[in-house]
Amino acid sequence: MIANLSPATDRFALLRREQLEHLPQLAHLPRSERDALRAVAHVLPFAVNRYVVDELIDWSRAPHDPLFQLTFPQRDMLAPEDFERMYSLVRRAAPSAELREAAREIQMRLNPHPAGQATLNRPATHPHLKGVQHKYRETVLFFPSRGQTCFSYCTYCFRWPQFVGLEELKFAASEAGGLADYLRSHKEVSDVLVTGGDPLVMRAEMLERYLEPLLADDLAHVTTLRIGTKALAFWPQRFLTDPDADQLLALFERVVKSGRHLAFMAHFSHPRELETASAQAALARVLATGAVVRTQAPLIRRVNDAPEIWERMWREQVRLGAVPYYMFVERDTGPRQYFEVPLERGWRIFREAYSAVSGLARSVRGPSMSATPGKIVVDGVSVIGSERVFVLRFLQARRPEWVGRPFFARFDAQACWFDELEPAFEREEFFFQPAMEQLAAEQRWRTQLRPAASPRAAS
Ligand SMILES: *Cc1c(COP(=O)(O)O)cnc(C)c1O
Ligand code: SF4
């Protein structure tokens, strides 16, 4: 299987906007369509590799092909007037400064910082520690500065501001040592989730430098290392034919041998990503290290908004030894109006797929919104008394005591995100809102009144 990979797809390289012109698969499109792609790619991040182009996208179905929608910019991702503006600049070959300025202006209107990420999740005891977010008590998110790109860009990604240079690696770590120090003073943390971008774009050697300090004896309370990655879907060669593939797998083995749980939080958007011989071989190699592969993806219109897709995907994941974990609701950022699925429809898709698979695939939870107060799952639509309501529940929350407690929002067939919901039964607010406001006030106090309190402030 490994030997059968074509030479064109065994070396990793990203094709970007400048190379769109040279893609043979796009050559049959009219000039105006190619210009439209380029116009949008000035505003939204675009980068794709040959494996995605040659083996995942079904070009006979483009532009409707889900994998094409997943990776290539589309005209309707921008508001019509924004699109027209970029398109006319591209058509008249405007100077790049002018293109950049127009693109920036549009980007700033696309809600680049949803869900209080930029401030509320900063580690309270080390507010200036870069690259660390600590939102839920037991799990710390770590963004290594060298892992801030991906094997291809998903058009729906909520991390898009960091790919278009809107935030100068705001979340990126300056060093792995800072993370280890932080964890030493936070014994409540059991999980570190290394994320990005995609941390596996790093050479194995670099990843070692980040992970090995976490295996220290005085960090025994950190029992789980998680790696958030789409490499299995977008570049399975990472585990097969990349020059450091074996070194990478040996690192995973060392983590497992240290007595920790190594969890791959593997992003799969569509079953086709699991169906190539190389994806299956890569998954088998990762599992052979002792890692557990859990899968997650957002529900995206035009990419995977049908129950059959999720059913097929979860079945295939279980067959191959992976554990279905989360179905997310698309976040409130970027070209969301292009991708969004109303909550009610999302719940119906989830339920139909969930009820069609065996209990082993029902480890999955969803549809879940990563909102400012926590991960909120839509358990369903119900009628209580005479009122139609959404039944909601925290899967994760800023305050652990909020988890697992059903609460209710007035039913709204159009609502696509939590901030569009109102409490049911004539209540003024949801039960957690007073505490949430208090948390926000505390955070303002910390960031405004004690700006240089941390010893790391100077670093
Ligand atoms: C989802 C998420 C986690 C992990 O949550 P689990 O439910 O434990 O998988 C941690 N931190 C943040 C900010 C998250 O969004
Ligand atoms: S792989 Fe993940 S981080 Fe990278 S573009 Fe896709 S969704 Fe975003």
Short mmCIF file of C-alpha atoms and ligand atoms in Angstrom, two decimals:
data_model
loop_
_atom_site.label_atom_id
_atom_site.label_comp_id
_atom_site.label_asym_id
_atom_site.label_seq_id
_atom_site.Cartn_x
_atom_site.Cartn_y
_atom_site.Cartn_z
CA MET A 1 0.00 0.00 0.00
CA ILE A 2 2.70 2.42 1.02
CA ALA A 3 4.76 1.72 -2.08
CA ASN A 4 1.81 2.44 -4.34
CA LEU A 5 1.63 6.14 -3.53
CA SER A 6 2.31 8.14 -6.64
CA PRO A 7 5.45 10.30 -6.63
CA ALA A 8 3.30 13.42 -6.97
CA THR A 9 1.75 12.83 -3.58
CA ASP A 10 4.55 11.55 -1.41
CA ARG A 11 6.32 14.88 -0.79
CA PHE A 12 4.49 17.42 1.24
CA ALA A 13 3.97 20.84 -0.31
CA LEU A 14 1.19 23.39 -0.02
CA LEU A 15 -0.33 24.92 -3.11
CA ARG A 16 -1.49 28.45 -2.45
CA ARG A 17 -3.42 31.17 -4.20
CA GLU A 18 -0.54 31.95 -6.56
CA GLN A 19 -0.53 28.35 -7.82
CA LEU A 20 -4.25 28.11 -8.48
CA GLU A 21 -3.55 29.08 -12.08
CA HIS A 22 -1.41 26.00 -12.59
CA LEU A 23 -3.72 23.33 -11.25
CA PRO A 24 -4.65 21.11 -14.22
CA GLN A 25 -7.94 20.17 -12.52
CA LEU A 26 -9.04 23.80 -12.61
CA ALA A 27 -7.97 24.38 -16.21
CA HIS A 28 -11.37 23.47 -17.63
CA LEU A 29 -13.11 26.12 -15.54
CA PRO A 30 -13.86 29.40 -17.28
CA ARG A 31 -11.43 32.23 -16.59
CA SER A 32 -14.13 34.10 -14.65
CA GLU A 33 -14.54 31.16 -12.25
CA ARG A 34 -10.83 30.91 -11.60
CA ASP A 35 -10.70 34.64 -10.95
CA ALA A 36 -13.58 34.25 -8.53
CA LEU A 37 -11.65 31.59 -6.62
CA ARG A 38 -8.63 33.84 -6.44
CA ALA A 39 -10.71 36.82 -5.34
CA VAL A 40 -12.09 34.91 -2.34
CA ALA A 41 -8.69 33.40 -1.57
CA HIS A 42 -7.39 36.91 -0.90
CA VAL A 43 -9.79 37.21 2.02
CA LEU A 44 -10.07 33.66 3.37
CA PRO A 45 -7.09 31.38 3.86
CA PHE A 46 -6.37 28.91 1.08
CA ALA A 47 -3.76 26.17 1.00
CA VAL A 48 -4.12 22.63 -0.25
CA ASN A 49 -1.76 19.72 -0.90
CA ARG A 50 -1.56 17.28 -3.81
CA TYR A 51 -3.03 14.37 -1.90
CA VAL A 52 -6.21 16.34 -1.26
CA VAL A 53 -6.30 17.53 -4.87
CA ASP A 54 -5.45 14.19 -6.50
CA GLU A 55 -7.02 11.63 -4.19
CA LEU A 56 -9.74 13.22 -2.07
CA ILE A 57 -11.57 15.68 -4.31
CA ASP A 58 -13.90 14.18 -6.88
CA TRP A 59 -13.35 16.68 -9.67
CA SER A 60 -16.18 15.29 -11.77
CA ARG A 61 -18.52 16.68 -9.10
CA ALA A 62 -16.82 20.03 -8.46
CA PRO A 63 -17.92 22.60 -7.45
CA HIS A 64 -20.51 20.59 -5.48
CA ASP A 65 -18.10 17.93 -4.34
CA PRO A 66 -17.93 18.04 -0.51
CA LEU A 67 -14.14 17.77 -0.42
CA PHE A 68 -13.87 20.61 -2.92
CA GLN A 69 -16.19 22.67 -0.74
CA LEU A 70 -14.08 21.73 2.26
CA THR A 71 -10.85 23.07 0.82
CA PHE A 72 -11.49 25.53 -2.02
CA PRO A 73 -12.79 29.08 -1.59
CA GLN A 74 -16.22 29.76 -3.06
CA ARG A 75 -17.75 32.96 -4.33
CA ASP A 76 -20.75 32.86 -1.96
CA MET A 77 -18.52 32.70 1.10
CA LEU A 78 -18.35 36.49 0.88
CA ALA A 79 -21.25 38.93 0.97
CA PRO A 80 -22.15 39.89 -2.63
CA GLU A 81 -20.77 43.43 -2.37
CA ASP A 82 -17.54 42.18 -0.78
CA PHE A 83 -17.16 39.58 -3.47
CA GLU A 84 -17.75 42.12 -6.25
CA ARG A 85 -15.18 44.41 -4.76
CA MET A 86 -12.47 41.73 -4.55
CA TYR A 87 -13.41 40.30 -7.93
CA SER A 88 -13.09 43.61 -9.73
CA LEU A 89 -9.72 44.22 -8.06
CA VAL A 90 -8.52 40.80 -9.25
CA ARG A 91 -9.92 41.30 -12.76
CA ARG A 92 -8.08 44.58 -13.22
CA ALA A 93 -4.92 43.14 -11.64
CA ALA A 94 -4.86 45.75 -8.89
CA PRO A 95 -1.61 46.29 -6.98
CA SER A 96 -1.16 43.86 -4.12
CA ALA A 97 -1.26 46.61 -1.47
CA GLU A 98 -4.72 47.58 -2.65
CA LEU A 99 -5.89 43.96 -2.63
CA ARG A 100 -4.49 43.45 0.85
CA GLU A 101 -6.17 46.53 2.23
CA ALA A 102 -9.57 45.58 0.82
CA ALA A 103 -9.15 42.02 2.13
CA ARG A 104 -8.23 43.23 5.63
CA GLU A 105 -11.25 45.43 5.80
CA ILE A 106 -13.54 42.50 4.95
CA GLN A 107 -11.71 40.13 7.32
CA MET A 108 -12.27 42.47 10.25
CA ARG A 109 -16.02 42.22 9.70
CA LEU A 110 -15.99 38.40 9.87
CA ASN A 111 -15.91 38.14 13.70
CA PRO A 112 -12.32 37.00 13.97
CA HIS A 113 -12.44 36.35 17.74
CA PRO A 114 -15.52 34.32 18.66
CA ALA A 115 -16.38 32.90 22.07
CA GLY A 116 -14.13 35.08 24.20
CA GLN A 117 -11.04 33.16 23.13
CA ALA A 118 -8.74 36.16 23.04
CA THR A 119 -9.20 37.16 26.68
CA LEU A 120 -11.42 34.90 28.77
CA ASN A 121 -9.40 31.73 28.32
CA ARG A 122 -6.07 33.21 29.32
CA PRO A 123 -4.55 31.29 32.21
CA ALA A 124 -5.56 33.27 35.28
CA THR A 125 -2.40 32.63 37.26
CA HIS A 126 -0.08 33.33 34.32
CA PRO A 127 -1.97 35.90 32.21
CA HIS A 128 1.01 36.62 29.98
CA LEU A 129 1.93 33.03 29.24
CA LYS A 130 1.62 32.78 25.49
CA GLY A 131 0.26 29.70 23.77
CA VAL A 132 -1.77 28.40 26.69
CA GLN A 133 -5.55 28.50 27.11
CA HIS A 134 -7.17 27.13 30.20
CA LYS A 135 -10.94 27.16 29.91
CA TYR A 136 -12.04 23.87 31.50
CA ARG A 137 -10.53 22.85 34.82
CA GLU A 138 -8.98 19.56 33.79
CA THR A 139 -7.79 20.38 30.26
CA VAL A 140 -5.18 22.88 29.11
CA LEU A 141 -4.90 23.80 25.45
CA PHE A 142 -1.41 24.37 24.13
CA PHE A 143 -0.61 26.07 20.81
CA PRO A 144 3.04 25.48 19.91
CA SER A 145 4.31 28.41 17.86
CA ARG A 146 5.78 26.01 15.30
CA GLY A 147 2.50 24.24 14.65
CA GLN A 148 0.41 27.15 13.44
CA THR A 149 -0.28 25.94 9.94
CA CYS A 150 -2.10 22.92 8.50
CA PHE A 151 -1.77 20.19 5.89
CA SER A 152 -4.52 21.96 3.95
CA TYR A 153 -6.93 24.64 5.09
CA CYS A 154 -10.57 23.91 5.75
CA THR A 155 -12.72 26.67 4.32
CA TYR A 156 -14.88 26.67 7.47
CA CYS A 157 -12.04 26.85 9.96
CA PHE A 158 -12.57 29.15 12.95
CA ARG A 159 -8.80 29.52 13.26
CA TRP A 160 -8.71 31.44 10.00
CA PRO A 161 -7.48 34.72 11.57
CA GLN A 162 -4.17 33.14 12.44
CA PHE A 163 -3.73 31.85 8.88
CA VAL A 164 -4.33 35.21 7.23
CA GLY A 165 -2.01 37.01 9.64
CA LEU A 166 -4.77 38.79 11.57
CA GLU A 167 -3.35 37.71 14.87
CA GLU A 168 0.36 37.53 15.07
CA LEU A 169 0.43 34.10 16.65
CA LYS A 170 -1.43 35.47 19.60
CA PHE A 171 -1.93 32.00 21.01
CA ALA A 172 1.47 30.70 20.05
CA ALA A 173 3.83 29.47 22.70
CA SER A 174 7.21 31.07 23.08
CA GLU A 175 8.58 27.94 24.65
CA ALA A 176 7.60 24.54 25.98
CA GLY A 177 9.10 25.32 29.40
CA GLY A 178 6.42 27.86 30.21
CA LEU A 179 3.76 25.21 29.75
CA ALA A 180 5.54 22.74 32.04
CA ASP A 181 5.91 25.45 34.73
CA TYR A 182 2.25 26.27 34.43
CA LEU A 183 1.26 22.62 34.80
CA ARG A 184 3.49 22.20 37.86
CA SER A 185 1.40 24.79 39.65
CA HIS A 186 -1.91 23.34 38.38
CA LYS A 187 -2.38 19.87 39.80
CA GLU A 188 -6.03 19.90 38.76
CA VAL A 189 -5.01 19.52 35.11
CA SER A 190 -5.11 15.94 33.85
CA ASP A 191 -5.14 16.61 30.11
CA VAL A 192 -2.98 18.68 27.81
CA LEU A 193 -4.39 19.16 24.34
CA VAL A 194 -1.72 20.17 21.85
CA THR A 195 -3.38 21.96 18.99
CA GLY A 196 -2.73 24.58 16.29
CA GLY A 197 -3.17 24.83 13.30
CA ASP A 198 -2.03 21.25 13.15
CA PRO A 199 0.81 20.37 15.53
CA LEU A 200 1.85 17.45 13.31
CA VAL A 201 3.13 19.84 10.65
CA MET A 202 6.13 20.06 12.98
CA ARG A 203 9.10 17.80 12.42
CA ALA A 204 9.17 14.93 14.90
CA GLU A 205 12.25 16.47 16.49
CA MET A 206 10.42 19.70 17.25
CA LEU A 207 7.39 17.88 18.58
CA GLU A 208 9.70 15.91 20.89
CA ARG A 209 10.94 19.15 22.35
CA TYR A 210 7.39 20.12 23.20
CA LEU A 211 6.14 16.76 24.47
CA GLU A 212 9.06 15.26 26.35
CA PRO A 213 9.11 17.90 29.13
CA LEU A 214 5.50 16.91 29.82
CA LEU A 215 6.62 13.37 30.65
CA ALA A 216 8.61 14.57 33.68
CA ASP A 217 8.02 12.73 36.96
CA ASP A 218 6.70 15.83 38.71
CA LEU A 219 4.00 16.12 36.03
CA ALA A 220 2.49 12.73 36.82
CA HIS A 221 -0.89 14.41 37.33
CA VAL A 222 -0.98 15.06 33.58
CA THR A 223 -2.19 11.61 32.61
CA THR A 224 -3.39 12.36 29.09
CA LEU A 225 -1.70 14.00 26.15
CA ARG A 226 -4.02 14.81 23.33
CA ILE A 227 -3.02 15.87 19.84
CA GLY A 228 -5.59 17.71 17.77
CA THR A 229 -4.85 16.92 14.14
CA LYS A 230 -6.26 16.49 10.66
CA ALA A 231 -3.14 14.75 9.37
CA LEU A 232 -4.86 11.36 9.05
CA ALA A 233 -7.39 12.94 6.71
CA PHE A 234 -5.27 15.49 4.84
CA TRP A 235 -1.79 13.96 4.82
CA PRO A 236 -1.64 10.30 5.90
CA GLN A 237 1.87 10.22 4.45
CA ARG A 238 2.84 11.93 7.72
CA PHE A 239 2.75 8.46 9.31
CA LEU A 240 3.90 6.44 6.30
CA THR A 241 6.43 7.98 3.96
CA ASP A 242 7.49 11.33 5.44
CA PRO A 243 11.21 11.17 6.22
CA ASP A 244 10.55 11.37 9.97
CA ALA A 245 7.41 9.18 10.05
CA ASP A 246 9.12 6.43 12.05
CA GLN A 247 10.59 8.92 14.48
CA LEU A 248 7.15 10.41 15.00
CA LEU A 249 5.60 7.02 15.73
CA ALA A 250 8.46 6.19 18.10
CA LEU A 251 7.64 9.39 20.00
CA PHE A 252 4.01 8.31 20.33
CA GLU A 253 5.21 4.94 21.64
CA ARG A 254 7.37 6.65 24.27
CA VAL A 255 4.41 8.69 25.47
CA VAL A 256 2.35 5.52 25.82
CA LYS A 257 5.21 3.65 27.54
CA SER A 258 5.51 6.48 30.06
CA GLY A 259 2.14 5.31 31.34
CA ARG A 260 0.13 8.13 29.84
CA HIS A 261 -2.87 8.05 27.62
CA LEU A 262 -2.10 9.40 24.16
CA ALA A 263 -5.25 10.54 22.44
CA PHE A 264 -5.48 11.63 18.85
CA MET A 265 -8.33 14.10 18.47
CA ALA A 266 -8.61 13.34 14.78
CA HIS A 267 -10.59 15.66 12.59
CA PHE A 268 -12.56 13.81 9.89
CA SER A 269 -15.11 15.85 7.95
CA HIS A 270 -16.28 13.27 5.45
CA PRO A 271 -16.12 9.47 5.15
CA ARG A 272 -14.11 9.71 1.92
CA GLU A 273 -11.17 10.92 4.01
CA LEU A 274 -11.11 7.49 5.67
CA GLU A 275 -11.49 5.45 2.53
CA THR A 276 -8.12 5.75 0.85
CA ALA A 277 -5.59 2.96 1.32
CA SER A 278 -3.07 5.42 2.73
CA ALA A 279 -5.51 6.84 5.32
CA GLN A 280 -6.29 3.32 6.55
CA ALA A 281 -2.64 2.32 6.65
CA ALA A 282 -1.79 5.51 8.57
CA LEU A 283 -4.56 4.97 11.09
CA ALA A 284 -3.37 1.40 11.66
CA ARG A 285 0.18 2.60 12.31
CA VAL A 286 -0.97 5.23 14.80
CA LEU A 287 -3.13 2.70 16.65
CA ALA A 288 -0.20 0.27 16.76
CA THR A 289 1.70 2.76 18.96
CA GLY A 290 -0.95 2.35 21.64
CA ALA A 291 -2.59 5.70 20.96
CA VAL A 292 -6.37 5.96 20.95
CA VAL A 293 -7.87 7.80 18.01
CA ARG A 294 -11.01 9.79 18.79
CA THR A 295 -12.76 11.58 15.98
CA GLN A 296 -14.53 14.89 15.71
CA ALA A 297 -15.78 17.36 13.13
CA PRO A 298 -18.19 20.22 12.74
CA LEU A 299 -21.47 19.78 10.91
CA ILE A 300 -21.13 21.84 7.75
CA ARG A 301 -23.67 22.63 5.08
CA ARG A 302 -22.49 21.40 1.64
CA VAL A 303 -19.77 19.22 3.24
CA ASN A 304 -21.47 16.78 5.58
CA ASP A 305 -25.04 17.93 6.30
CA ALA A 306 -26.79 14.60 5.76
CA PRO A 307 -27.35 11.78 8.27
CA GLU A 308 -26.08 9.12 5.83
CA ILE A 309 -22.69 10.83 5.73
CA TRP A 310 -22.25 10.71 9.50
CA GLU A 311 -23.60 7.21 9.74
CA ARG A 312 -21.12 5.99 7.14
CA MET A 313 -18.32 7.93 8.78
CA TRP A 314 -18.98 6.63 12.31
CA ARG A 315 -19.39 3.03 11.11
CA GLU A 316 -16.14 3.19 9.21
CA GLN A 317 -14.34 4.77 12.16
CA VAL A 318 -15.47 2.03 14.52
CA ARG A 319 -14.53 -0.66 11.99
CA LEU A 320 -11.03 0.81 11.72
CA GLY A 321 -10.59 1.08 15.48
CA ALA A 322 -11.30 4.78 16.05
CA VAL A 323 -13.77 6.18 18.59
CA PRO A 324 -16.41 8.71 17.45
CA TYR A 325 -16.24 11.60 19.90
CA TYR A 326 -17.83 14.95 18.95
CA MET A 327 -20.08 16.46 16.32
CA PHE A 328 -19.71 20.23 16.59
CA VAL A 329 -21.92 23.06 15.49
CA GLU A 330 -20.04 25.43 13.17
CA ARG A 331 -18.78 28.44 15.13
CA ASP A 332 -19.89 32.02 14.77
CA THR A 333 -16.95 33.25 12.73
CA GLY A 334 -15.70 33.52 9.16
CA PRO A 335 -18.03 32.65 6.28
CA ARG A 336 -20.55 31.08 8.64
CA GLN A 337 -23.68 32.03 6.70
CA TYR A 338 -22.34 29.86 3.86
CA PHE A 339 -21.89 26.81 6.05
CA GLU A 340 -24.32 27.10 8.88
CA VAL A 341 -26.97 24.54 9.68
CA PRO A 342 -29.84 25.57 12.00
CA LEU A 343 -29.66 23.91 15.40
CA GLU A 344 -32.91 22.05 14.91
CA ARG A 345 -31.76 20.59 11.61
CA GLY A 346 -28.38 19.73 13.11
CA TRP A 347 -30.05 17.85 15.92
CA ARG A 348 -32.22 15.92 13.43
CA ILE A 349 -29.17 14.94 11.39
CA PHE A 350 -27.33 13.86 14.52
CA ARG A 351 -30.27 11.87 15.82
CA GLU A 352 -30.96 10.09 12.57
CA ALA A 353 -27.32 9.05 12.19
CA TYR A 354 -26.95 8.17 15.89
CA SER A 355 -30.02 5.98 15.90
CA ALA A 356 -28.72 4.07 12.86
CA VAL A 357 -25.43 2.88 14.35
CA SER A 358 -24.55 0.39 17.05
CA GLY A 359 -23.82 1.37 20.61
CA LEU A 360 -20.08 1.30 19.91
CA ALA A 361 -20.46 4.35 17.67
CA ARG A 362 -22.72 6.10 20.17
CA SER A 363 -19.69 7.28 22.07
CA VAL A 364 -20.21 10.39 19.95
CA ARG A 365 -21.85 13.49 21.47
CA GLY A 366 -23.47 16.36 19.65
CA PRO A 367 -24.42 18.61 18.11
CA SER A 368 -22.27 20.66 20.46
CA MET A 369 -21.55 24.40 20.47
CA SER A 370 -18.25 25.63 21.88
CA ALA A 371 -19.70 28.87 23.24
CA THR A 372 -18.25 31.31 25.75
CA PRO A 373 -19.61 29.55 28.88
CA GLY A 374 -18.83 26.03 27.65
CA LYS A 375 -19.67 23.20 25.30
CA ILE A 376 -23.44 23.13 25.00
CA VAL A 377 -25.09 20.10 23.42
CA VAL A 378 -28.53 20.27 21.84
CA ASP A 379 -30.22 17.22 23.34
CA GLY A 380 -33.36 17.88 21.36
CA VAL A 381 -36.59 19.71 20.83
CA SER A 382 -39.46 19.06 23.21
CA VAL A 383 -42.73 20.51 24.41
CA ILE A 384 -42.94 21.32 28.10
CA GLY A 385 -46.29 22.58 29.31
CA SER A 386 -47.42 24.45 26.23
CA GLU A 387 -44.01 25.75 25.21
CA ARG A 388 -41.79 24.31 22.49
CA VAL A 389 -38.20 24.32 23.75
CA PHE A 390 -34.66 23.27 23.00
CA VAL A 391 -33.32 20.95 25.68
CA LEU A 392 -29.71 21.91 26.28
CA ARG A 393 -26.91 20.66 28.50
CA PHE A 394 -23.28 21.51 29.20
CA LEU A 395 -20.80 18.81 28.22
CA GLN A 396 -18.01 21.08 29.44
CA ALA A 397 -18.29 24.33 31.34
CA ARG A 398 -16.16 27.06 32.83
CA ARG A 399 -17.66 26.01 36.16
CA PRO A 400 -17.74 22.22 36.52
CA GLU A 401 -20.99 22.45 38.52
CA TRP A 402 -22.84 23.59 35.38
CA VAL A 403 -22.14 20.29 33.60
CA GLY A 404 -24.88 17.77 33.01
CA ARG A 405 -27.78 19.95 34.15
CA PRO A 406 -30.58 20.22 31.55
CA PHE A 407 -31.73 23.74 30.72
CA PHE A 408 -34.19 25.13 28.23
CA ALA A 409 -34.30 27.70 25.49
CA ARG A 410 -37.31 28.93 23.57
CA PHE A 411 -37.56 26.98 20.32
CA ASP A 412 -36.39 28.89 17.27
CA ALA A 413 -36.31 27.09 13.93
CA GLN A 414 -33.82 29.58 12.48
CA ALA A 415 -31.34 29.76 15.34
CA CYS A 416 -27.87 28.56 14.38
CA TRP A 417 -25.88 29.48 17.47
CA PHE A 418 -26.31 29.84 21.18
CA ASP A 419 -26.32 33.64 21.17
CA GLU A 420 -29.52 33.55 19.12
CA LEU A 421 -31.38 31.65 21.83
CA GLU A 422 -33.59 33.06 24.61
CA PRO A 423 -34.36 31.31 27.90
CA ALA A 424 -37.67 29.43 27.90
CA PHE A 425 -40.57 29.90 30.35
CA GLU A 426 -40.35 33.71 30.46
CA ARG A 427 -37.10 33.62 32.38
CA GLU A 428 -34.85 36.63 32.23
CA GLU A 429 -31.63 34.69 31.84
CA PHE A 430 -30.04 31.25 31.69
CA PHE A 431 -29.01 29.80 35.07
CA PHE A 432 -25.30 30.32 34.50
CA GLN A 433 -25.44 33.91 33.26
CA PRO A 434 -24.89 35.75 36.56
CA ALA A 435 -21.80 33.65 37.27
CA MET A 436 -20.61 34.16 33.70
CA GLU A 437 -20.81 37.92 34.09
CA GLN A 438 -18.85 37.67 37.28
CA LEU A 439 -16.14 35.65 35.52
CA ALA A 440 -15.91 38.27 32.79
CA ALA A 441 -15.63 41.04 35.38
CA GLU A 442 -12.86 39.16 37.20
CA GLN A 443 -11.01 38.78 33.94
CA ARG A 444 -11.29 42.52 33.22
CA TRP A 445 -9.91 43.18 36.68
CA ARG A 446 -6.92 40.93 36.06
CA THR A 447 -6.06 42.20 32.60
CA GLN A 448 -6.66 45.91 33.14
CA LEU A 449 -5.60 46.56 36.69
CA ARG A 450 -2.58 44.33 36.97
CA PRO A 451 -1.06 44.42 33.51
CA ALA A 452 2.49 43.46 34.56
CA ALA A 453 1.77 41.13 37.43
CA SER A 454 3.25 38.03 35.83
CA PRO A 455 6.97 37.24 35.93
CA ARG A 456 6.58 36.16 32.29
CA ALA A 457 5.41 39.59 31.25
CA ALA A 458 8.84 40.50 29.95
CA SER A 459 9.40 37.34 27.93
C1 LIG B 1 -13.37 20.92 23.71
C2 LIG B 1 -12.38 21.64 24.52
C3 LIG B 1 -11.61 20.96 25.45
C4 LIG B 1 -11.72 19.47 25.66
O1 LIG B 1 -12.99 19.10 26.10
P1 LIG B 1 -13.36 17.56 26.28
O2 LIG B 1 -14.83 17.55 26.41
O3 LIG B 1 -12.64 17.11 27.51
O4 LIG B 1 -12.87 16.86 25.07
C5 LIG B 1 -10.74 21.70 26.22
N1 LIG B 1 -10.60 23.04 26.08
C6 LIG B 1 -11.35 23.73 25.19
C7 LIG B 1 -11.18 25.21 25.09
C8 LIG B 1 -12.26 23.05 24.39
O5 LIG B 1 -13.00 23.75 23.51
S1 SF4 B 2 -7.15 21.26 9.92
FE1 SF4 B 2 -8.19 22.14 11.72
S2 SF4 B 2 -7.01 23.97 12.25
FE2 SF4 B 2 -6.43 23.34 10.16
S3 SF4 B 2 -7.75 24.50 8.78
FE3 SF4 B 2 -8.79 22.56 9.16
S4 SF4 B 2 -10.13 22.94 10.93
FE4 SF4 B 2 -8.63 24.60 10.85
#
